[in-house]
Amino acid sequence: MTTRRHRWMAMAALVPTLAGCSIGDIRRPPPTPTPVPSSAAPSSPPQIAEVRGSRLAVPRQYDRPYVEFVDALRGYALFGSCDGQPPGRNCPALLWSTGDGGRSWQRLRHPKPVADNQQLYTAPGLLALWAEPYGWWTSTDDGGTFRHSPGDVAPPQWRATQGRFQISEKTGKVGRWTGRTLRPLATQPPLPALNAVALGDAVTVRDGTRYEGPLVAAGAGEDGRPYAAISWDEGRSWEPTTLPAPDGEVWLLRAEPVAGELWLIGERPDRISFPALWRLEGASWQRVRAEGQPGAGRAVPLGAGVVAVVSSRGAGALLGGRYVDLPRWPLTDRHYLRRLPDGTLFAGTSETMLLGIGHIADRSWVEVVLETT
């Protein structure tokens, strides 16, 4: 897998269905899954419904590729290093794409195959490549053509995919994306810390008033407490909101809009312990109970109040405030799980790639296998 050297605080760019949240420089890895202690074992074997294998014309000296999927069909694979070293003239970066969920792959022309550090990012309608120190190349036609953007700053084409409201990488303030630049809001959320901003669907509160998309800003303070504010007028004014106290400190807050819901996920200082979870109901935040949870793990909201969990017990879910194992999901604590914009689940390690296709916790799992010549 391509070497990625950027800090954990700049978390992997999430590309939510409804809006964007932004935390720092996008040249960053997903957080490395950390094994967590547990003695429980699934009661029935995991199930893989289909294996989609392909042999690519890639010499064996290349390391495992870095793979990203945009949805259940479209994905990209970047072979960006050989024997742990950056690509050179004898080992240029190789780029491949699939449009049928990994059943077949096509070679693409990499616009800058020789560079010190190669990285790949995707969003609906966009493929972005970073080739250090030469800058960015972006494509809006599935890799057919690329546009070059010199420098380290994320190109406008990428920022445009991250939603109307984002956090500035330079100032740390909330801004509105104008199509060309991120313009700071005149009124900033009154929070001691700011980690994430997200825009949700229109909601109707208890008095029957309908609001077009609550804009949520959230962050974890140096005191380990979570803070959040909501704007009902697209950032012209803000209302601080109370988050029910979590059981312990939080280190960073993520905001995730999922299938008409808005969630806050409070990551712990040790990056292992089970996160704190809140869901916006009307105009207030409700703490989501997690009775029976494995004590450590990573959480991914799926919609309908359901949260997928990956831990050393394998896969599980929070249903109605209680944790249940999902033994038929073929996931381990080494998988980094995320929900793609079309609702597909993508679970990856350096060796395996899995696509979870279906609805909420009812998933059919497909393994995508890439072999080299």
Coordinates of C-alpha atoms in Angstrom, one line a residue:
M1 CA 0.0 0.0 0.0
T2 CA 1.2 3.5 -0.8
T3 CA 3.2 5.0 2.0
R4 CA 1.4 8.0 3.6
R5 CA 3.1 10.1 6.1
H6 CA 0.7 12.8 7.2
R7 CA -0.7 13.3 10.7
W8 CA -3.6 11.5 12.3
M9 CA -5.2 14.8 13.2
A10 CA -5.8 15.4 9.5
M11 CA -8.2 12.5 9.1
A12 CA -9.1 10.7 5.9
A13 CA -11.4 12.9 3.9
L14 CA -14.9 11.7 4.2
V15 CA -17.2 12.4 1.3
P16 CA -20.7 12.4 2.9
T17 CA -23.9 12.2 0.9
L18 CA -25.4 15.5 2.1
A19 CA -22.5 17.8 2.7
G20 CA -18.8 18.0 3.7
C21 CA -16.7 18.1 6.8
S22 CA -13.1 19.2 6.5
I23 CA -10.2 18.7 8.9
G24 CA -6.9 20.0 7.6
D25 CA -4.7 18.9 4.7
I26 CA -6.3 16.2 2.6
R27 CA -3.0 14.5 1.9
R28 CA -3.4 12.0 4.7
P29 CA -4.1 8.3 5.4
P30 CA -7.1 6.7 7.0
P31 CA -6.4 6.1 10.7
T32 CA -4.5 2.9 11.1
P33 CA -6.7 0.2 12.6
T34 CA -5.3 -0.7 16.0
P35 CA -6.0 -4.2 17.5
V36 CA -8.1 -4.0 20.6
P37 CA -8.4 -6.7 23.3
S38 CA -11.3 -9.1 23.4
S39 CA -11.8 -12.8 24.0
A40 CA -15.2 -13.1 22.4
A41 CA -15.5 -15.0 19.1
P42 CA -18.2 -15.0 16.5
S43 CA -20.6 -18.0 16.7
S44 CA -20.9 -18.6 13.0
P45 CA -18.5 -18.2 10.1
P46 CA -18.4 -15.0 8.1
Q47 CA -19.9 -15.0 4.6
I48 CA -18.5 -13.7 1.4
A49 CA -21.1 -14.0 -1.4
E50 CA -18.7 -13.4 -4.3
V51 CA -15.0 -13.1 -5.1
R52 CA -14.1 -10.8 -8.0
G53 CA -10.5 -11.6 -8.9
S54 CA -8.4 -9.9 -11.6
R55 CA -4.8 -10.4 -12.7
L56 CA -3.3 -7.0 -13.8
A57 CA -0.3 -6.5 -16.0
V58 CA 1.8 -5.2 -13.1
P59 CA 5.4 -6.5 -12.4
R60 CA 5.8 -8.3 -9.2
Q61 CA 8.2 -5.8 -7.7
Y62 CA 5.4 -3.4 -7.1
D63 CA 4.0 -3.2 -3.6
R64 CA 0.3 -3.7 -2.9
P65 CA -1.8 -1.0 -4.5
Y66 CA -3.7 1.7 -2.7
V67 CA -7.4 1.3 -3.6
E68 CA -10.4 3.6 -3.3
F69 CA -14.0 3.0 -4.4
V70 CA -16.4 5.9 -5.1
D71 CA -19.5 3.7 -5.1
A72 CA -20.4 0.1 -5.6
L73 CA -19.1 0.1 -9.2
R74 CA -16.4 2.8 -9.6
G75 CA -13.0 2.3 -8.1
Y76 CA -9.3 3.1 -8.6
A77 CA -6.1 1.3 -7.8
L78 CA -2.7 3.1 -7.6
F79 CA 0.5 1.1 -7.6
G80 CA 2.7 3.8 -6.1
S81 CA 5.9 2.1 -4.8
C82 CA 8.3 -0.8 -5.4
D83 CA 9.9 -2.7 -2.6
G84 CA 8.9 0.0 -0.2
Q85 CA 10.6 2.8 -2.2
P86 CA 9.0 5.7 -4.2
P87 CA 8.5 5.0 -7.9
G88 CA 11.4 5.8 -10.2
R89 CA 12.1 5.5 -13.9
N90 CA 12.3 1.7 -13.5
C91 CA 9.2 1.7 -11.4
P92 CA 6.8 4.3 -12.5
A93 CA 3.4 4.7 -10.7
L94 CA 0.6 2.7 -12.4
L95 CA -3.0 3.6 -12.3
W96 CA -6.0 1.4 -12.9
S97 CA -9.8 1.8 -12.8
T98 CA -12.9 -0.4 -12.6
G99 CA -16.4 0.5 -13.6
D100 CA -18.1 -2.7 -12.7
G101 CA -17.3 -3.2 -9.0
G102 CA -13.9 -4.9 -9.5
R103 CA -14.9 -7.5 -12.0
S104 CA -12.6 -6.0 -14.6
W105 CA -9.9 -3.3 -14.5
Q106 CA -8.5 -0.9 -17.2
R107 CA -5.1 0.7 -17.3
L108 CA -5.2 4.5 -17.1
R109 CA -2.4 6.9 -18.1
H110 CA -0.8 8.3 -14.9
P111 CA -0.1 12.0 -15.6
K112 CA 3.1 12.1 -13.4
P113 CA 4.3 8.6 -12.8
V114 CA 7.7 9.5 -11.4
A115 CA 7.5 11.4 -8.1
D116 CA 8.7 11.2 -4.5
N117 CA 5.3 10.4 -3.0
Q118 CA 2.2 9.2 -4.9
Q119 CA -1.3 9.4 -3.5
L120 CA -4.8 8.9 -4.7
Y121 CA -8.2 10.3 -3.6
T122 CA -11.7 10.0 -4.9
A123 CA -15.1 11.6 -4.6
P124 CA -18.2 11.3 -6.7
G125 CA -17.3 12.6 -10.2
L126 CA -13.6 13.3 -9.3
L127 CA -10.3 11.5 -9.2
A128 CA -7.4 13.3 -7.6
L129 CA -3.7 12.4 -7.7
W130 CA -0.9 13.9 -5.6
A131 CA 2.6 13.6 -7.0
E132 CA 5.1 15.2 -4.6
P133 CA 6.6 17.7 -5.1
Y134 CA 4.9 18.5 -8.4
G135 CA 1.3 19.1 -7.1
W136 CA -2.1 17.8 -7.9
W137 CA -3.8 16.3 -11.0
T138 CA -7.6 16.0 -11.1
S139 CA -9.9 14.3 -13.5
T140 CA -13.7 14.7 -13.9
D141 CA -13.9 12.0 -16.7
D142 CA -12.9 8.9 -14.8
G143 CA -9.2 9.4 -15.5
G144 CA -9.5 10.1 -19.2
T145 CA -7.9 13.5 -18.9
F146 CA -6.2 15.4 -16.0
R147 CA -5.8 19.0 -15.0
H148 CA -2.6 20.0 -13.2
S149 CA -2.7 22.2 -10.0
P150 CA 0.8 23.1 -8.7
G151 CA 1.5 23.4 -5.0
D152 CA 0.5 21.7 -1.8
V153 CA -3.0 23.2 -1.3
A154 CA -5.9 21.1 -2.2
P155 CA -7.2 22.1 -5.6
P156 CA -10.5 23.8 -6.1
Q157 CA -11.9 20.7 -7.9
W158 CA -11.4 18.7 -4.7
R159 CA -12.7 21.3 -2.4
A160 CA -15.9 21.6 -4.5
T161 CA -16.7 17.9 -3.7
Q162 CA -16.5 18.5 0.1
G163 CA -19.7 20.4 0.5
R164 CA -20.9 24.0 0.8
F165 CA -19.5 24.5 4.3
Q166 CA -15.9 23.5 5.2
I167 CA -13.2 24.3 7.7
S168 CA -10.3 26.4 6.3
E169 CA -7.0 24.5 6.3
K170 CA -5.2 27.8 6.9
T171 CA -7.4 29.7 9.5
G172 CA -9.4 26.9 11.1
K173 CA -12.6 28.9 10.5
V174 CA -15.9 27.8 9.0
G175 CA -16.3 29.0 5.4
R176 CA -18.8 28.7 2.5
W177 CA -17.5 27.3 -0.7
T178 CA -18.2 29.8 -3.5
G179 CA -17.1 27.6 -6.4
R180 CA -13.7 29.2 -6.5
T181 CA -12.7 29.9 -2.9
L182 CA -13.7 29.2 0.7
R183 CA -15.1 32.5 2.1
P184 CA -15.1 32.7 5.9
L185 CA -18.5 33.1 7.5
A186 CA -19.0 36.5 9.1
T187 CA -20.3 34.8 12.3
Q188 CA -18.2 31.9 13.5
P189 CA -19.6 29.2 15.8
P190 CA -19.0 30.1 19.5
L191 CA -16.9 27.0 20.3
P192 CA -13.6 26.6 22.2
A193 CA -12.5 24.0 19.6
L194 CA -13.6 23.2 16.1
N195 CA -13.0 19.8 14.5
A196 CA -15.8 19.4 12.0
V197 CA -18.8 21.0 10.2
A198 CA -21.6 19.3 8.4
L199 CA -24.9 20.2 6.7
G200 CA -27.9 18.0 7.2
D201 CA -31.3 17.6 5.5
A202 CA -34.3 19.8 6.2
V203 CA -35.9 19.0 9.6
T204 CA -39.2 19.7 11.3
V205 CA -38.9 20.5 15.1
R206 CA -41.4 19.9 17.8
D207 CA -43.4 23.1 17.2
G208 CA -43.9 22.2 13.6
T209 CA -41.4 24.7 12.2
R210 CA -39.4 23.4 9.2
Y211 CA -35.8 24.4 8.8
E212 CA -33.8 23.9 5.6
G213 CA -30.7 21.9 6.6
P214 CA -29.2 22.4 10.1
L215 CA -25.6 23.4 9.9
V216 CA -23.6 21.7 12.7
A217 CA -20.2 22.7 14.0
A218 CA -18.4 20.6 16.7
G219 CA -15.2 20.1 18.4
A220 CA -13.5 18.6 21.5
G221 CA -11.9 21.1 23.9
E222 CA -8.6 20.7 25.7
D223 CA -10.6 19.8 28.8
G224 CA -11.8 16.6 27.0
R225 CA -15.4 17.9 26.7
P226 CA -17.4 17.9 23.5
Y227 CA -18.9 21.1 22.2
A228 CA -21.4 21.8 19.4
A229 CA -23.4 24.6 17.8
I230 CA -26.2 24.6 15.3
S231 CA -27.1 27.2 12.7
W232 CA -30.6 27.2 11.2
D233 CA -29.8 30.0 8.7
E234 CA -26.7 28.7 6.9
G235 CA -24.2 30.2 9.3
R236 CA -25.6 33.7 9.7
S237 CA -26.2 33.0 13.4
W238 CA -25.4 30.1 15.8
E239 CA -27.0 28.5 18.8
P240 CA -24.7 26.6 21.2
T241 CA -26.2 23.2 21.9
T242 CA -25.7 20.9 24.9
L243 CA -24.3 17.5 24.3
P244 CA -25.2 15.0 27.0
A245 CA -22.0 14.2 28.9
P246 CA -20.1 11.2 27.6
D247 CA -18.6 8.5 29.8
G248 CA -15.1 9.8 29.7
E249 CA -13.0 12.3 27.7
V250 CA -13.2 12.8 24.0
W251 CA -10.2 13.9 21.9
L252 CA -11.8 14.8 18.5
L253 CA -15.3 15.1 17.2
R254 CA -16.4 13.9 13.8
A255 CA -19.7 15.1 12.2
E256 CA -21.4 12.7 9.8
P257 CA -24.6 13.2 7.9
V258 CA -26.0 9.8 6.9
A259 CA -29.3 9.0 5.2
G260 CA -31.2 12.1 6.6
E261 CA -29.5 11.8 10.0
L262 CA -26.8 13.9 11.7
W263 CA -24.3 12.2 14.0
L264 CA -21.4 13.2 16.2
I265 CA -18.7 10.7 16.9
G266 CA -16.4 11.5 19.8
E267 CA -13.0 9.7 19.4
R268 CA -11.2 8.9 22.6
P269 CA -7.7 10.2 23.6
D270 CA -6.2 6.7 23.3
R271 CA -7.8 6.3 19.8
I272 CA -8.9 2.8 20.8
S273 CA -11.7 3.0 23.4
F274 CA -15.3 2.9 22.1
P275 CA -16.3 6.3 20.9
A276 CA -19.1 8.5 22.3
L277 CA -22.1 8.8 20.0
W278 CA -24.8 11.5 19.6
R279 CA -27.6 11.8 17.1
L280 CA -29.5 15.0 16.3
E281 CA -33.2 14.6 17.0
G282 CA -35.1 17.7 16.1
A283 CA -33.1 20.6 17.6
S284 CA -31.3 18.7 20.3
W285 CA -28.6 16.0 20.6
Q286 CA -29.4 12.6 22.1
R287 CA -26.7 10.4 23.5
V288 CA -26.8 7.0 21.8
R289 CA -26.4 4.2 24.3
A290 CA -24.1 1.3 23.6
E291 CA -25.0 -1.4 26.1
G292 CA -22.8 -4.5 25.7
Q293 CA -20.3 -2.8 23.3
P294 CA -16.9 -4.5 23.1
G295 CA -15.0 -1.8 25.0
A296 CA -13.0 -0.7 22.0
G297 CA -13.7 -0.3 18.3
R298 CA -14.6 2.0 15.5
A299 CA -18.1 3.2 14.7
V300 CA -19.8 4.0 11.3
P301 CA -23.4 5.3 11.3
L302 CA -25.5 3.5 8.6
G303 CA -28.9 5.3 8.9
A304 CA -32.2 4.4 10.6
G305 CA -30.4 4.8 14.0
V306 CA -28.1 1.9 13.3
V307 CA -24.3 2.1 13.8
A308 CA -21.8 -0.5 12.4
V309 CA -18.9 -1.4 14.7
V310 CA -15.6 -3.0 13.9
S311 CA -13.5 -4.4 16.8
S312 CA -11.4 -7.4 17.6
R313 CA -14.7 -9.3 18.0
G314 CA -15.2 -8.7 14.3
A315 CA -18.3 -6.8 13.1
G316 CA -21.2 -5.7 15.2
A317 CA -23.9 -3.1 15.3
L318 CA -25.7 -0.8 17.7
L319 CA -29.5 -1.5 17.5
G320 CA -31.8 0.4 19.8
G321 CA -28.9 1.3 22.1
R322 CA -27.6 -2.3 22.4
Y323 CA -24.6 -3.9 20.8
V324 CA -25.1 -7.1 18.8
D325 CA -22.5 -9.2 16.9
L326 CA -22.8 -9.5 13.2
P327 CA -20.8 -12.8 12.7
R328 CA -21.6 -13.1 9.0
W329 CA -19.9 -9.9 8.2
P330 CA -16.3 -10.9 7.1
L331 CA -14.6 -8.0 9.0
T332 CA -11.8 -7.9 11.5
D333 CA -10.2 -5.2 13.6
R334 CA -7.7 -4.7 10.7
H335 CA -10.4 -3.4 8.3
Y336 CA -10.9 0.3 8.0
L337 CA -14.7 0.6 7.4
R338 CA -16.4 3.5 5.8
R339 CA -19.7 4.2 4.1
L340 CA -19.6 5.4 0.5
P341 CA -21.9 8.1 -0.8
D342 CA -24.2 5.6 -2.4
G343 CA -24.6 3.7 0.9
T344 CA -22.2 0.9 0.0
L345 CA -19.7 -0.1 2.7
F346 CA -16.0 -0.3 1.8
A347 CA -13.7 -2.3 4.1
G348 CA -10.0 -2.4 3.3
T349 CA -6.7 -3.6 4.6
S350 CA -3.3 -3.8 2.9
E351 CA -4.3 -7.3 1.7
T352 CA -8.1 -7.4 1.2
M353 CA -10.9 -5.2 -0.1
L354 CA -14.5 -5.8 0.7
L355 CA -17.7 -4.2 -0.6
G356 CA -20.8 -4.5 1.5
I357 CA -23.8 -4.0 -0.8
G358 CA -27.3 -3.7 0.7
H359 CA -29.3 -1.7 3.2
I360 CA -28.4 -0.9 6.8
A361 CA -27.2 -4.1 8.4
D362 CA -28.5 -6.4 5.6
R363 CA -25.4 -6.7 3.5
S364 CA -24.0 -9.0 0.8
W365 CA -20.2 -9.0 0.9
V366 CA -18.0 -9.0 -2.2
E367 CA -14.2 -9.5 -2.0
V368 CA -12.2 -7.7 -4.7
V369 CA -8.8 -9.4 -5.3
L370 CA -6.0 -7.9 -7.4
E371 CA -3.1 -10.1 -8.5
T372 CA 0.0 -9.0 -10.4
T373 CA 1.8 -10.8 -13.2

